[in-house]
Amino acid sequence: MIIVVGSINLDLIANVDRLPEPGETVRGSSFTTAPGGKGANQALAAARAGAPVRLVGAVGKDSFAAEALALLRAGNVDLSGVGESFASTGTALILVGADGENVIAVVPGANDSVVPGDLAKAFLKRGDVVLLQHEIPLQTVEATLDAARAVGAVSVLNTAPFRVEAAGFLGKADYAVANETEFDLYGEALSLSGRDRPARMLDFAARTGRTVVVTLGGDGVLAATPEQFLTVPALRIIPVDTVGAGDTFCGYFGAGLSSGLPLEQALARAAAAGSLACLKPGAQPAIPLAKDVDAALAVR
Ligand code: RIB
């Protein structure tokens, strides 16, 4: 089983020709809302990859909550661990430029009410794969890493968004997944040594005894374990909207590990899924189905 302890948002998305500079106003061409939040996106990605998934999180008692949970419900994600908070449902204000790049501001709202005590709703057990991100209180993230280790579950920590306070516990995750910017910032915070990123990844793996994965967008994925270094390509695509691509990668990666795929195969399937997620607008609406990922891998 995949257990996600993480955020649930409603994404408010405006498309613009180009992203504005600070202090600048640009005209938008369209507006839409879609379910999002890194935790919820990863839960749905793991479910679409074919895994049974339980999500622990929180929404508000407001009109955004039902829409934020709609695709998770339709995707058969177990929502029994999702509580209701007096705070508003988390929201993300997202601008997407014509080149598919984005800027995002997240207002956590109810996500900030997910506390270590909520772990009781996770029913963690040996062999589970636990997916975590940094959009809920970091003390809950660290407590979940500890709980996962205690029961013999495998933990995958997506280190997004960058929060320097998290640097001290990244090494508790069996797999830390960062994008290149995040990894470089954590590398500075942890004083990783090495003249380039792969060398610093190997230093992290040697120091912690764990695996670090760095996603490079269209350039694929790198992974360092204490024993080996892997390079995995992305699919060659022209991105429409990259929102949620990293979450799709993490959800598929967790599902791959859960189904027993070797590391390199789990990374390759996740990288292909992340690429396909860039072909449609929105986070959750763009997460590909397993059959489409397998078809894309077969013709690569
Ligand atoms: O990773 C993409 C997600 O980040 C969006 O869905 C948004 O909700 C923010 O949490």
PDB file of C-alpha atoms and ligand atoms in Angstrom:
ATOM      1  CA  MET A   1       0.000   0.000   0.000  1.00  0.00           C
ATOM      2  CA  ILE A   2       1.102   3.566  -0.666  1.00  0.00           C
ATOM      3  CA  ILE A   3       0.513   5.989   2.199  1.00  0.00           C
ATOM      4  CA  VAL A   4       0.727   9.710   1.410  1.00  0.00           C
ATOM      5  CA  VAL A   5       0.890  12.171   4.304  1.00  0.00           C
ATOM      6  CA  GLY A   6       0.644  15.524   2.599  1.00  0.00           C
ATOM      7  CA  SER A   7      -1.080  18.601   1.258  1.00  0.00           C
ATOM      8  CA  ILE A   8      -4.381  19.038  -0.535  1.00  0.00           C
ATOM      9  CA  ASN A   9      -5.008  22.270  -2.475  1.00  0.00           C
ATOM     10  CA  LEU A  10      -7.356  23.799  -4.950  1.00  0.00           C
ATOM     11  CA  ASP A  11      -5.242  25.313  -7.722  1.00  0.00           C
ATOM     12  CA  LEU A  12      -6.363  28.657  -9.184  1.00  0.00           C
ATOM     13  CA  ILE A  13      -4.623  28.777 -12.550  1.00  0.00           C
ATOM     14  CA  ALA A  14      -4.188  31.687 -14.972  1.00  0.00           C
ATOM     15  CA  ASN A  15      -2.510  31.294 -18.354  1.00  0.00           C
ATOM     16  CA  VAL A  16      -0.368  34.217 -19.486  1.00  0.00           C
ATOM     17  CA  ASP A  17       1.831  34.822 -22.551  1.00  0.00           C
ATOM     18  CA  ARG A  18       4.811  35.397 -20.279  1.00  0.00           C
ATOM     19  CA  LEU A  19       5.336  35.403 -16.523  1.00  0.00           C
ATOM     20  CA  PRO A  20       5.333  38.956 -15.052  1.00  0.00           C
ATOM     21  CA  GLU A  21       8.345  40.666 -13.510  1.00  0.00           C
ATOM     22  CA  PRO A  22       7.948  41.868  -9.882  1.00  0.00           C
ATOM     23  CA  GLY A  23       5.639  44.922  -9.878  1.00  0.00           C
ATOM     24  CA  GLU A  24       4.383  44.193 -13.408  1.00  0.00           C
ATOM     25  CA  THR A  25       0.809  43.328 -14.438  1.00  0.00           C
ATOM     26  CA  VAL A  26       0.295  41.040 -17.421  1.00  0.00           C
ATOM     27  CA  ARG A  27      -2.941  40.112 -19.160  1.00  0.00           C
ATOM     28  CA  GLY A  28      -4.156  36.537 -18.745  1.00  0.00           C
ATOM     29  CA  SER A  29      -5.708  34.527 -21.561  1.00  0.00           C
ATOM     30  CA  SER A  30      -7.655  31.967 -19.515  1.00  0.00           C
ATOM     31  CA  PHE A  31      -8.490  30.960 -15.957  1.00  0.00           C
ATOM     32  CA  THR A  32      -9.411  27.603 -14.477  1.00  0.00           C
ATOM     33  CA  THR A  33      -9.501  25.771 -11.167  1.00  0.00           C
ATOM     34  CA  ALA A  34      -8.222  22.213 -10.657  1.00  0.00           C
ATOM     35  CA  PRO A  35      -7.458  19.904  -7.734  1.00  0.00           C
ATOM     36  CA  GLY A  36      -3.815  20.116  -6.632  1.00  0.00           C
ATOM     37  CA  GLY A  37      -1.437  20.068  -3.692  1.00  0.00           C
ATOM     38  CA  LYS A  38       1.764  18.059  -3.805  1.00  0.00           C
ATOM     39  CA  GLY A  39       0.460  15.350  -1.473  1.00  0.00           C
ATOM     40  CA  ALA A  40      -2.841  14.941  -3.293  1.00  0.00           C
ATOM     41  CA  ASN A  41      -1.147  14.999  -6.707  1.00  0.00           C
ATOM     42  CA  GLN A  42       1.307  12.278  -5.656  1.00  0.00           C
ATOM     43  CA  ALA A  43      -1.517  10.187  -4.195  1.00  0.00           C
ATOM     44  CA  LEU A  44      -3.457  10.363  -7.461  1.00  0.00           C
ATOM     45  CA  ALA A  45      -0.344   9.635  -9.529  1.00  0.00           C
ATOM     46  CA  ALA A  46       0.369   6.517  -7.466  1.00  0.00           C
ATOM     47  CA  ALA A  47      -3.272   5.430  -7.862  1.00  0.00           C
ATOM     48  CA  ARG A  48      -3.190   5.998 -11.628  1.00  0.00           C
ATOM     49  CA  ALA A  49       0.020   3.941 -11.681  1.00  0.00           C
ATOM     50  CA  GLY A  50      -2.065   1.081 -10.305  1.00  0.00           C
ATOM     51  CA  ALA A  51      -1.273   1.122  -6.569  1.00  0.00           C
ATOM     52  CA  PRO A  52      -3.748   1.090  -3.650  1.00  0.00           C
ATOM     53  CA  VAL A  53      -3.330   4.488  -1.942  1.00  0.00           C
ATOM     54  CA  ARG A  54      -4.378   6.085   1.363  1.00  0.00           C
ATOM     55  CA  LEU A  55      -4.034   9.849   1.877  1.00  0.00           C
ATOM     56  CA  VAL A  56      -3.653  11.518   5.274  1.00  0.00           C
ATOM     57  CA  GLY A  57      -4.240  15.270   5.186  1.00  0.00           C
ATOM     58  CA  ALA A  58      -6.788  18.009   5.809  1.00  0.00           C
ATOM     59  CA  VAL A  59      -9.200  20.313   3.996  1.00  0.00           C
ATOM     60  CA  GLY A  60     -11.370  23.167   5.237  1.00  0.00           C
ATOM     61  CA  LYS A  61     -15.118  23.208   5.835  1.00  0.00           C
ATOM     62  CA  ASP A  62     -15.611  25.346   2.736  1.00  0.00           C
ATOM     63  CA  SER A  63     -16.743  25.245  -0.858  1.00  0.00           C
ATOM     64  CA  PHE A  64     -13.233  24.500  -2.200  1.00  0.00           C
ATOM     65  CA  ALA A  65     -12.941  21.188  -0.330  1.00  0.00           C
ATOM     66  CA  ALA A  66     -15.201  19.078  -2.538  1.00  0.00           C
ATOM     67  CA  GLU A  67     -13.471  20.142  -5.752  1.00  0.00           C
ATOM     68  CA  ALA A  68     -10.039  19.630  -4.177  1.00  0.00           C
ATOM     69  CA  LEU A  69     -10.957  16.001  -3.382  1.00  0.00           C
ATOM     70  CA  ALA A  70     -13.007  15.166  -6.477  1.00  0.00           C
ATOM     71  CA  LEU A  71     -10.381  13.459  -8.641  1.00  0.00           C
ATOM     72  CA  LEU A  72      -8.929  11.580  -5.653  1.00  0.00           C
ATOM     73  CA  ARG A  73     -12.397  10.170  -4.962  1.00  0.00           C
ATOM     74  CA  ALA A  74     -12.861   9.278  -8.619  1.00  0.00           C
ATOM     75  CA  GLY A  75      -9.411   7.646  -8.572  1.00  0.00           C
ATOM     76  CA  ASN A  76     -10.356   5.391  -5.619  1.00  0.00           C
ATOM     77  CA  VAL A  77      -7.818   6.954  -3.230  1.00  0.00           C
ATOM     78  CA  ASP A  78      -8.743   6.074   0.375  1.00  0.00           C
ATOM     79  CA  LEU A  79      -9.632   9.434   1.950  1.00  0.00           C
ATOM     80  CA  SER A  80     -10.530   8.116   5.414  1.00  0.00           C
ATOM     81  CA  GLY A  81      -7.401   9.848   6.757  1.00  0.00           C
ATOM     82  CA  VAL A  82      -8.420  13.299   5.461  1.00  0.00           C
ATOM     83  CA  GLY A  83      -9.703  15.493   8.280  1.00  0.00           C
ATOM     84  CA  GLU A  84     -11.693  18.744   8.289  1.00  0.00           C
ATOM     85  CA  SER A  85     -10.051  21.862   9.707  1.00  0.00           C
ATOM     86  CA  PHE A  86     -11.442  25.233  10.744  1.00  0.00           C
ATOM     87  CA  ALA A  87      -8.852  26.789   8.436  1.00  0.00           C
ATOM     88  CA  SER A  88      -9.672  27.185   4.743  1.00  0.00           C
ATOM     89  CA  THR A  89      -8.792  24.542   2.171  1.00  0.00           C
ATOM     90  CA  GLY A  90      -5.233  25.050   0.919  1.00  0.00           C
ATOM     91  CA  THR A  91      -4.981  27.112  -2.245  1.00  0.00           C
ATOM     92  CA  ALA A  92      -2.277  27.597  -4.841  1.00  0.00           C
ATOM     93  CA  LEU A  93      -2.212  30.654  -7.093  1.00  0.00           C
ATOM     94  CA  ILE A  94      -0.515  29.550 -10.305  1.00  0.00           C
ATOM     95  CA  LEU A  95       0.583  31.467 -13.394  1.00  0.00           C
ATOM     96  CA  VAL A  96       1.516  29.375 -16.440  1.00  0.00           C
ATOM     97  CA  GLY A  97       3.466  31.004 -19.284  1.00  0.00           C
ATOM     98  CA  ALA A  98       3.220  30.093 -22.985  1.00  0.00           C
ATOM     99  CA  ASP A  99       6.450  28.076 -22.656  1.00  0.00           C
ATOM    100  CA  GLY A 100       4.818  25.847 -20.010  1.00  0.00           C
ATOM    101  CA  GLU A 101       6.869  27.269 -17.137  1.00  0.00           C
ATOM    102  CA  ASN A 102       5.085  28.453 -14.003  1.00  0.00           C
ATOM    103  CA  VAL A 103       5.246  30.413 -10.768  1.00  0.00           C
ATOM    104  CA  ILE A 104       3.225  29.286  -7.746  1.00  0.00           C
ATOM    105  CA  ALA A 105       2.253  30.864  -4.409  1.00  0.00           C
ATOM    106  CA  VAL A 106       0.741  28.424  -1.917  1.00  0.00           C
ATOM    107  CA  VAL A 107      -1.494  29.395   1.025  1.00  0.00           C
ATOM    108  CA  PRO A 108      -1.386  26.282   3.266  1.00  0.00           C
ATOM    109  CA  GLY A 109      -4.628  26.854   5.231  1.00  0.00           C
ATOM    110  CA  ALA A 110      -5.870  23.469   6.461  1.00  0.00           C
ATOM    111  CA  ASN A 111      -2.598  21.765   5.452  1.00  0.00           C
ATOM    112  CA  ASP A 112      -0.941  23.453   8.427  1.00  0.00           C
ATOM    113  CA  SER A 113      -3.262  21.528  10.751  1.00  0.00           C
ATOM    114  CA  VAL A 114      -1.806  18.115   9.827  1.00  0.00           C
ATOM    115  CA  VAL A 115      -0.028  17.144  13.046  1.00  0.00           C
ATOM    116  CA  PRO A 116       2.006  14.079  14.102  1.00  0.00           C
ATOM    117  CA  GLY A 117      -1.087  12.769  15.939  1.00  0.00           C
ATOM    118  CA  ASP A 118      -2.766  12.336  12.527  1.00  0.00           C
ATOM    119  CA  LEU A 119      -0.330   9.503  11.794  1.00  0.00           C
ATOM    120  CA  ALA A 120      -2.707   7.213  13.649  1.00  0.00           C
ATOM    121  CA  LYS A 121      -4.939   7.522  10.565  1.00  0.00           C
ATOM    122  CA  ALA A 122      -2.155   6.234   8.310  1.00  0.00           C
ATOM    123  CA  PHE A 123      -2.221   2.642   9.671  1.00  0.00           C
ATOM    124  CA  LEU A 124       1.427   2.296   8.618  1.00  0.00           C
ATOM    125  CA  LYS A 125       2.754  -1.223   8.348  1.00  0.00           C
ATOM    126  CA  ARG A 126       5.839  -3.069   7.201  1.00  0.00           C
ATOM    127  CA  GLY A 127       6.244  -3.036   3.411  1.00  0.00           C
ATOM    128  CA  ASP A 128       4.183   0.124   2.837  1.00  0.00           C
ATOM    129  CA  VAL A 129       5.704   2.913   0.775  1.00  0.00           C
ATOM    130  CA  VAL A 130       5.230   6.327   2.400  1.00  0.00           C
ATOM    131  CA  LEU A 131       5.280   9.475   0.250  1.00  0.00           C
ATOM    132  CA  LEU A 132       6.010  12.865   1.871  1.00  0.00           C
ATOM    133  CA  GLN A 133       6.565  16.462   0.771  1.00  0.00           C
ATOM    134  CA  HIS A 134       7.163  19.830   2.495  1.00  0.00           C
ATOM    135  CA  GLU A 135       3.687  21.395   2.260  1.00  0.00           C
ATOM    136  CA  ILE A 136       2.568  20.279   5.737  1.00  0.00           C
ATOM    137  CA  PRO A 137       4.297  21.091   9.058  1.00  0.00           C
ATOM    138  CA  LEU A 138       7.851  19.757   8.962  1.00  0.00           C
ATOM    139  CA  GLN A 139       7.523  18.198  12.417  1.00  0.00           C
ATOM    140  CA  THR A 140       4.796  15.967  10.932  1.00  0.00           C
ATOM    141  CA  VAL A 141       7.059  15.066   8.011  1.00  0.00           C
ATOM    142  CA  GLU A 142       9.922  14.117  10.332  1.00  0.00           C
ATOM    143  CA  ALA A 143       7.621  12.180  12.671  1.00  0.00           C
ATOM    144  CA  THR A 144       6.309  10.229   9.664  1.00  0.00           C
ATOM    145  CA  LEU A 145       9.850   9.402   8.530  1.00  0.00           C
ATOM    146  CA  ASP A 146      10.596   8.091  12.030  1.00  0.00           C
ATOM    147  CA  ALA A 147       7.347   6.109  12.149  1.00  0.00           C
ATOM    148  CA  ALA A 148       7.986   4.607   8.706  1.00  0.00           C
ATOM    149  CA  ARG A 149      11.432   3.436   9.792  1.00  0.00           C
ATOM    150  CA  ALA A 150      10.078   2.030  13.052  1.00  0.00           C
ATOM    151  CA  VAL A 151       7.532  -0.210  11.297  1.00  0.00           C
ATOM    152  CA  GLY A 152       9.740  -1.191   8.337  1.00  0.00           C
ATOM    153  CA  ALA A 153       8.003   0.911   5.680  1.00  0.00           C
ATOM    154  CA  VAL A 154       9.938   2.507   2.807  1.00  0.00           C
ATOM    155  CA  SER A 155       9.942   6.320   2.795  1.00  0.00           C
ATOM    156  CA  VAL A 156      10.143   8.624  -0.242  1.00  0.00           C
ATOM    157  CA  LEU A 157      10.568  12.305   0.658  1.00  0.00           C
ATOM    158  CA  ASN A 158       9.966  14.837  -2.083  1.00  0.00           C
ATOM    159  CA  THR A 159      11.938  17.797  -0.762  1.00  0.00           C
ATOM    160  CA  ALA A 160       9.608  20.409  -2.280  1.00  0.00           C
ATOM    161  CA  PRO A 161       9.205  23.228  -1.695  1.00  0.00           C
ATOM    162  CA  PHE A 162      12.727  24.036  -0.446  1.00  0.00           C
ATOM    163  CA  ARG A 163      12.658  24.678   3.313  1.00  0.00           C
ATOM    164  CA  VAL A 164      16.071  25.014   4.869  1.00  0.00           C
ATOM    165  CA  GLU A 165      14.815  23.660   8.226  1.00  0.00           C
ATOM    166  CA  ALA A 166      14.271  20.290   6.494  1.00  0.00           C
ATOM    167  CA  ALA A 167      17.940  19.848   5.601  1.00  0.00           C
ATOM    168  CA  GLY A 168      18.660  18.156   8.932  1.00  0.00           C
ATOM    169  CA  PHE A 169      16.233  15.266   8.349  1.00  0.00           C
ATOM    170  CA  LEU A 170      16.508  14.592   4.596  1.00  0.00           C
ATOM    171  CA  GLY A 171      18.872  11.731   5.369  1.00  0.00           C
ATOM    172  CA  LYS A 172      16.129   9.950   7.323  1.00  0.00           C
ATOM    173  CA  ALA A 173      14.273   9.198   4.067  1.00  0.00           C
ATOM    174  CA  ASP A 174      15.111   6.012   2.195  1.00  0.00           C
ATOM    175  CA  TYR A 175      14.753   8.031  -1.021  1.00  0.00           C
ATOM    176  CA  ALA A 176      15.042  11.835  -1.112  1.00  0.00           C
ATOM    177  CA  VAL A 177      13.702  13.278  -4.392  1.00  0.00           C
ATOM    178  CA  ALA A 178      14.676  16.862  -5.245  1.00  0.00           C
ATOM    179  CA  ASN A 179      14.684  18.987  -8.360  1.00  0.00           C
ATOM    180  CA  GLU A 180      18.033  20.467  -9.329  1.00  0.00           C
ATOM    181  CA  THR A 181      17.404  23.836  -7.631  1.00  0.00           C
ATOM    182  CA  GLU A 182      16.309  22.197  -4.397  1.00  0.00           C
ATOM    183  CA  PHE A 183      19.220  19.779  -4.380  1.00  0.00           C
ATOM    184  CA  ASP A 184      21.728  22.582  -4.909  1.00  0.00           C
ATOM    185  CA  LEU A 185      20.201  24.597  -2.039  1.00  0.00           C
ATOM    186  CA  TYR A 186      20.161  21.600   0.313  1.00  0.00           C
ATOM    187  CA  GLY A 187      23.700  20.823  -0.798  1.00  0.00           C
ATOM    188  CA  GLU A 188      24.788  24.267   0.404  1.00  0.00           C
ATOM    189  CA  ALA A 189      22.862  23.883   3.668  1.00  0.00           C
ATOM    190  CA  LEU A 190      24.482  20.487   4.294  1.00  0.00           C
ATOM    191  CA  SER A 191      27.929  21.557   3.014  1.00  0.00           C
ATOM    192  CA  LEU A 192      28.014  18.604   0.612  1.00  0.00           C
ATOM    193  CA  SER A 193      31.391  18.205  -1.033  1.00  0.00           C
ATOM    194  CA  GLY A 194      32.212  17.504  -4.665  1.00  0.00           C
ATOM    195  CA  ARG A 195      33.018  19.633  -7.681  1.00  0.00           C
ATOM    196  CA  ASP A 196      29.734  19.001  -9.499  1.00  0.00           C
ATOM    197  CA  ARG A 197      26.173  17.886  -8.744  1.00  0.00           C
ATOM    198  CA  PRO A 198      26.740  14.127  -9.308  1.00  0.00           C
ATOM    199  CA  ALA A 199      29.711  14.236  -6.935  1.00  0.00           C
ATOM    200  CA  ARG A 200      27.643  16.042  -4.309  1.00  0.00           C
ATOM    201  CA  MET A 201      24.825  13.499  -4.764  1.00  0.00           C
ATOM    202  CA  LEU A 202      27.294  10.679  -4.174  1.00  0.00           C
ATOM    203  CA  ASP A 203      28.555  12.516  -1.091  1.00  0.00           C
ATOM    204  CA  PHE A 204      24.963  12.718   0.241  1.00  0.00           C
ATOM    205  CA  ALA A 205      24.427   9.006  -0.442  1.00  0.00           C
ATOM    206  CA  ALA A 206      27.725   8.060   1.229  1.00  0.00           C
ATOM    207  CA  ARG A 207      27.042  10.221   4.286  1.00  0.00           C
ATOM    208  CA  THR A 208      23.472   9.052   4.831  1.00  0.00           C
ATOM    209  CA  GLY A 209      23.569   5.531   3.432  1.00  0.00           C
ATOM    210  CA  ARG A 210      20.391   6.413   1.504  1.00  0.00           C
ATOM    211  CA  THR A 211      19.446   7.195  -2.104  1.00  0.00           C
ATOM    212  CA  VAL A 212      19.041  10.692  -3.535  1.00  0.00           C
ATOM    213  CA  VAL A 213      17.189  11.316  -6.799  1.00  0.00           C
ATOM    214  CA  VAL A 214      17.485  14.613  -8.682  1.00  0.00           C
ATOM    215  CA  THR A 215      14.985  15.436 -11.425  1.00  0.00           C
ATOM    216  CA  LEU A 216      16.258  17.579 -14.310  1.00  0.00           C
ATOM    217  CA  GLY A 217      13.027  18.264 -16.240  1.00  0.00           C
ATOM    218  CA  GLY A 218      13.531  17.486 -19.924  1.00  0.00           C
ATOM    219  CA  ASP A 219      17.055  16.252 -19.223  1.00  0.00           C
ATOM    220  CA  GLY A 220      15.837  13.257 -17.231  1.00  0.00           C
ATOM    221  CA  VAL A 221      16.770  12.034 -13.775  1.00  0.00           C
ATOM    222  CA  LEU A 222      19.936  11.296 -11.793  1.00  0.00           C
ATOM    223  CA  ALA A 223      20.134   8.951  -8.813  1.00  0.00           C
ATOM    224  CA  ALA A 224      22.948   8.252  -6.363  1.00  0.00           C
ATOM    225  CA  THR A 225      22.944   5.325  -3.954  1.00  0.00           C
ATOM    226  CA  PRO A 226      25.846   4.344  -1.696  1.00  0.00           C
ATOM    227  CA  GLU A 227      26.768   1.752  -4.368  1.00  0.00           C
ATOM    228  CA  GLN A 228      25.960   3.275  -7.770  1.00  0.00           C
ATOM    229  CA  PHE A 229      25.092   6.312  -9.881  1.00  0.00           C
ATOM    230  CA  LEU A 230      22.260   6.150 -12.427  1.00  0.00           C
ATOM    231  CA  THR A 231      21.211   8.421 -15.299  1.00  0.00           C
ATOM    232  CA  VAL A 232      17.704   7.976 -16.725  1.00  0.00           C
ATOM    233  CA  PRO A 233      16.319   9.915 -19.726  1.00  0.00           C
ATOM    234  CA  ALA A 234      13.020  11.781 -19.928  1.00  0.00           C
ATOM    235  CA  LEU A 235      10.712  11.404 -22.934  1.00  0.00           C
ATOM    236  CA  ARG A 236      11.274  13.904 -25.738  1.00  0.00           C
ATOM    237  CA  ILE A 237       8.203  16.147 -25.567  1.00  0.00           C
ATOM    238  CA  ILE A 238       7.222  19.779 -26.048  1.00  0.00           C
ATOM    239  CA  PRO A 239       5.767  20.862 -22.672  1.00  0.00           C
ATOM    240  CA  VAL A 240       2.404  22.609 -22.451  1.00  0.00           C
ATOM    241  CA  ASP A 241       2.294  22.949 -18.649  1.00  0.00           C
ATOM    242  CA  THR A 242       4.861  21.542 -16.210  1.00  0.00           C
ATOM    243  CA  VAL A 243       2.698  21.971 -13.063  1.00  0.00           C
ATOM    244  CA  GLY A 244       2.512  18.643 -11.245  1.00  0.00           C
ATOM    245  CA  ALA A 245       5.173  16.896 -13.359  1.00  0.00           C
ATOM    246  CA  GLY A 246       7.406  16.396 -10.310  1.00  0.00           C
ATOM    247  CA  ASP A 247       4.465  15.069  -8.309  1.00  0.00           C
ATOM    248  CA  THR A 248       3.598  12.637 -11.092  1.00  0.00           C
ATOM    249  CA  PHE A 249       7.215  11.457 -11.025  1.00  0.00           C
ATOM    250  CA  CYS A 250       7.085  10.892  -7.251  1.00  0.00           C
ATOM    251  CA  GLY A 251       3.721   9.095  -7.291  1.00  0.00           C
ATOM    252  CA  TYR A 252       4.808   6.758 -10.087  1.00  0.00           C
ATOM    253  CA  PHE A 253       8.204   6.246  -8.442  1.00  0.00           C
ATOM    254  CA  GLY A 254       6.578   5.230  -5.161  1.00  0.00           C
ATOM    255  CA  ALA A 255       4.198   2.905  -6.984  1.00  0.00           C
ATOM    256  CA  GLY A 256       7.109   1.338  -8.858  1.00  0.00           C
ATOM    257  CA  LEU A 257       9.015   0.659  -5.645  1.00  0.00           C
ATOM    258  CA  SER A 258       5.848  -0.684  -4.036  1.00  0.00           C
ATOM    259  CA  SER A 259       5.351  -3.154  -6.882  1.00  0.00           C
ATOM    260  CA  GLY A 260       8.936  -4.382  -6.546  1.00  0.00           C
ATOM    261  CA  LEU A 261      10.484  -2.744  -9.620  1.00  0.00           C
ATOM    262  CA  PRO A 262      14.290  -2.431  -9.463  1.00  0.00           C
ATOM    263  CA  LEU A 263      15.449   1.168  -8.900  1.00  0.00           C
ATOM    264  CA  GLU A 264      16.396   1.908 -12.508  1.00  0.00           C
ATOM    265  CA  GLN A 265      13.073   0.632 -13.871  1.00  0.00           C
ATOM    266  CA  ALA A 266      11.085   2.519 -11.227  1.00  0.00           C
ATOM    267  CA  LEU A 267      12.957   5.697 -12.189  1.00  0.00           C
ATOM    268  CA  ALA A 268      12.413   5.142 -15.927  1.00  0.00           C
ATOM    269  CA  ARG A 269       8.663   4.602 -15.538  1.00  0.00           C
ATOM    270  CA  ALA A 270       8.379   7.617 -13.247  1.00  0.00           C
ATOM    271  CA  ALA A 271      10.388   9.808 -15.635  1.00  0.00           C
ATOM    272  CA  ALA A 272       8.141   8.812 -18.545  1.00  0.00           C
ATOM    273  CA  ALA A 273       5.021   9.564 -16.477  1.00  0.00           C
ATOM    274  CA  GLY A 274       6.442  12.955 -15.466  1.00  0.00           C
ATOM    275  CA  SER A 275       7.113  13.796 -19.112  1.00  0.00           C
ATOM    276  CA  LEU A 276       3.560  12.853 -20.166  1.00  0.00           C
ATOM    277  CA  ALA A 277       2.162  15.028 -17.331  1.00  0.00           C
ATOM    278  CA  CYS A 278       3.604  18.086 -19.142  1.00  0.00           C
ATOM    279  CA  LEU A 279       1.375  17.548 -22.172  1.00  0.00           C
ATOM    280  CA  LYS A 280      -1.895  18.748 -20.588  1.00  0.00           C
ATOM    281  CA  PRO A 281      -2.822  21.720 -18.411  1.00  0.00           C
ATOM    282  CA  GLY A 282      -3.267  21.444 -14.648  1.00  0.00           C
ATOM    283  CA  ALA A 283      -1.717  19.141 -12.064  1.00  0.00           C
ATOM    284  CA  GLN A 284      -4.143  16.289 -11.406  1.00  0.00           C
ATOM    285  CA  PRO A 285      -6.018  16.452 -14.746  1.00  0.00           C
ATOM    286  CA  ALA A 286      -2.673  15.903 -16.530  1.00  0.00           C
ATOM    287  CA  ILE A 287      -1.502  12.811 -14.607  1.00  0.00           C
ATOM    288  CA  PRO A 288      -1.272   9.969 -17.149  1.00  0.00           C
ATOM    289  CA  LEU A 289      -2.841   6.533 -16.810  1.00  0.00           C
ATOM    290  CA  ALA A 290      -0.541   3.518 -16.452  1.00  0.00           C
ATOM    291  CA  LYS A 291      -1.450   2.184 -19.907  1.00  0.00           C
ATOM    292  CA  ASP A 292      -0.347   5.440 -21.530  1.00  0.00           C
ATOM    293  CA  VAL A 293       2.945   5.432 -19.627  1.00  0.00           C
ATOM    294  CA  ASP A 294       3.620   1.833 -20.610  1.00  0.00           C
ATOM    295  CA  ALA A 295       2.770   2.613 -24.253  1.00  0.00           C
ATOM    296  CA  ALA A 296       5.171   5.567 -24.268  1.00  0.00           C
ATOM    297  CA  LEU A 297       7.953   3.450 -22.732  1.00  0.00           C
ATOM    298  CA  ALA A 298       7.384   0.701 -25.306  1.00  0.00           C
ATOM    299  CA  VAL A 299       7.983   3.007 -28.301  1.00  0.00           C
ATOM    300  CA  ARG A 300      10.814   5.064 -26.789  1.00  0.00           C
TER     301      ARG A 300
HETATM  302  O1  RIB B   1       3.582  20.597  -7.475  1.00  0.00           O
HETATM  303  C1  RIB B   1       2.464  21.257  -7.980  1.00  0.00           C
HETATM  304  C2  RIB B   1       1.555  21.661  -6.862  1.00  0.00           C
HETATM  305  O2  RIB B   1       2.230  22.606  -6.066  1.00  0.00           O
HETATM  306  C3  RIB B   1       0.296  22.331  -7.306  1.00  0.00           C
HETATM  307  O3  RIB B   1      -0.763  21.431  -7.534  1.00  0.00           O
HETATM  308  C4  RIB B   1       0.018  23.311  -6.184  1.00  0.00           C
HETATM  309  O4  RIB B   1      -1.104  23.001  -5.444  1.00  0.00           O
HETATM  310  C5  RIB B   1       1.282  23.329  -5.335  1.00  0.00           C
HETATM  311  O5  RIB B   1       1.104  22.668  -4.167  1.00  0.00           O
END
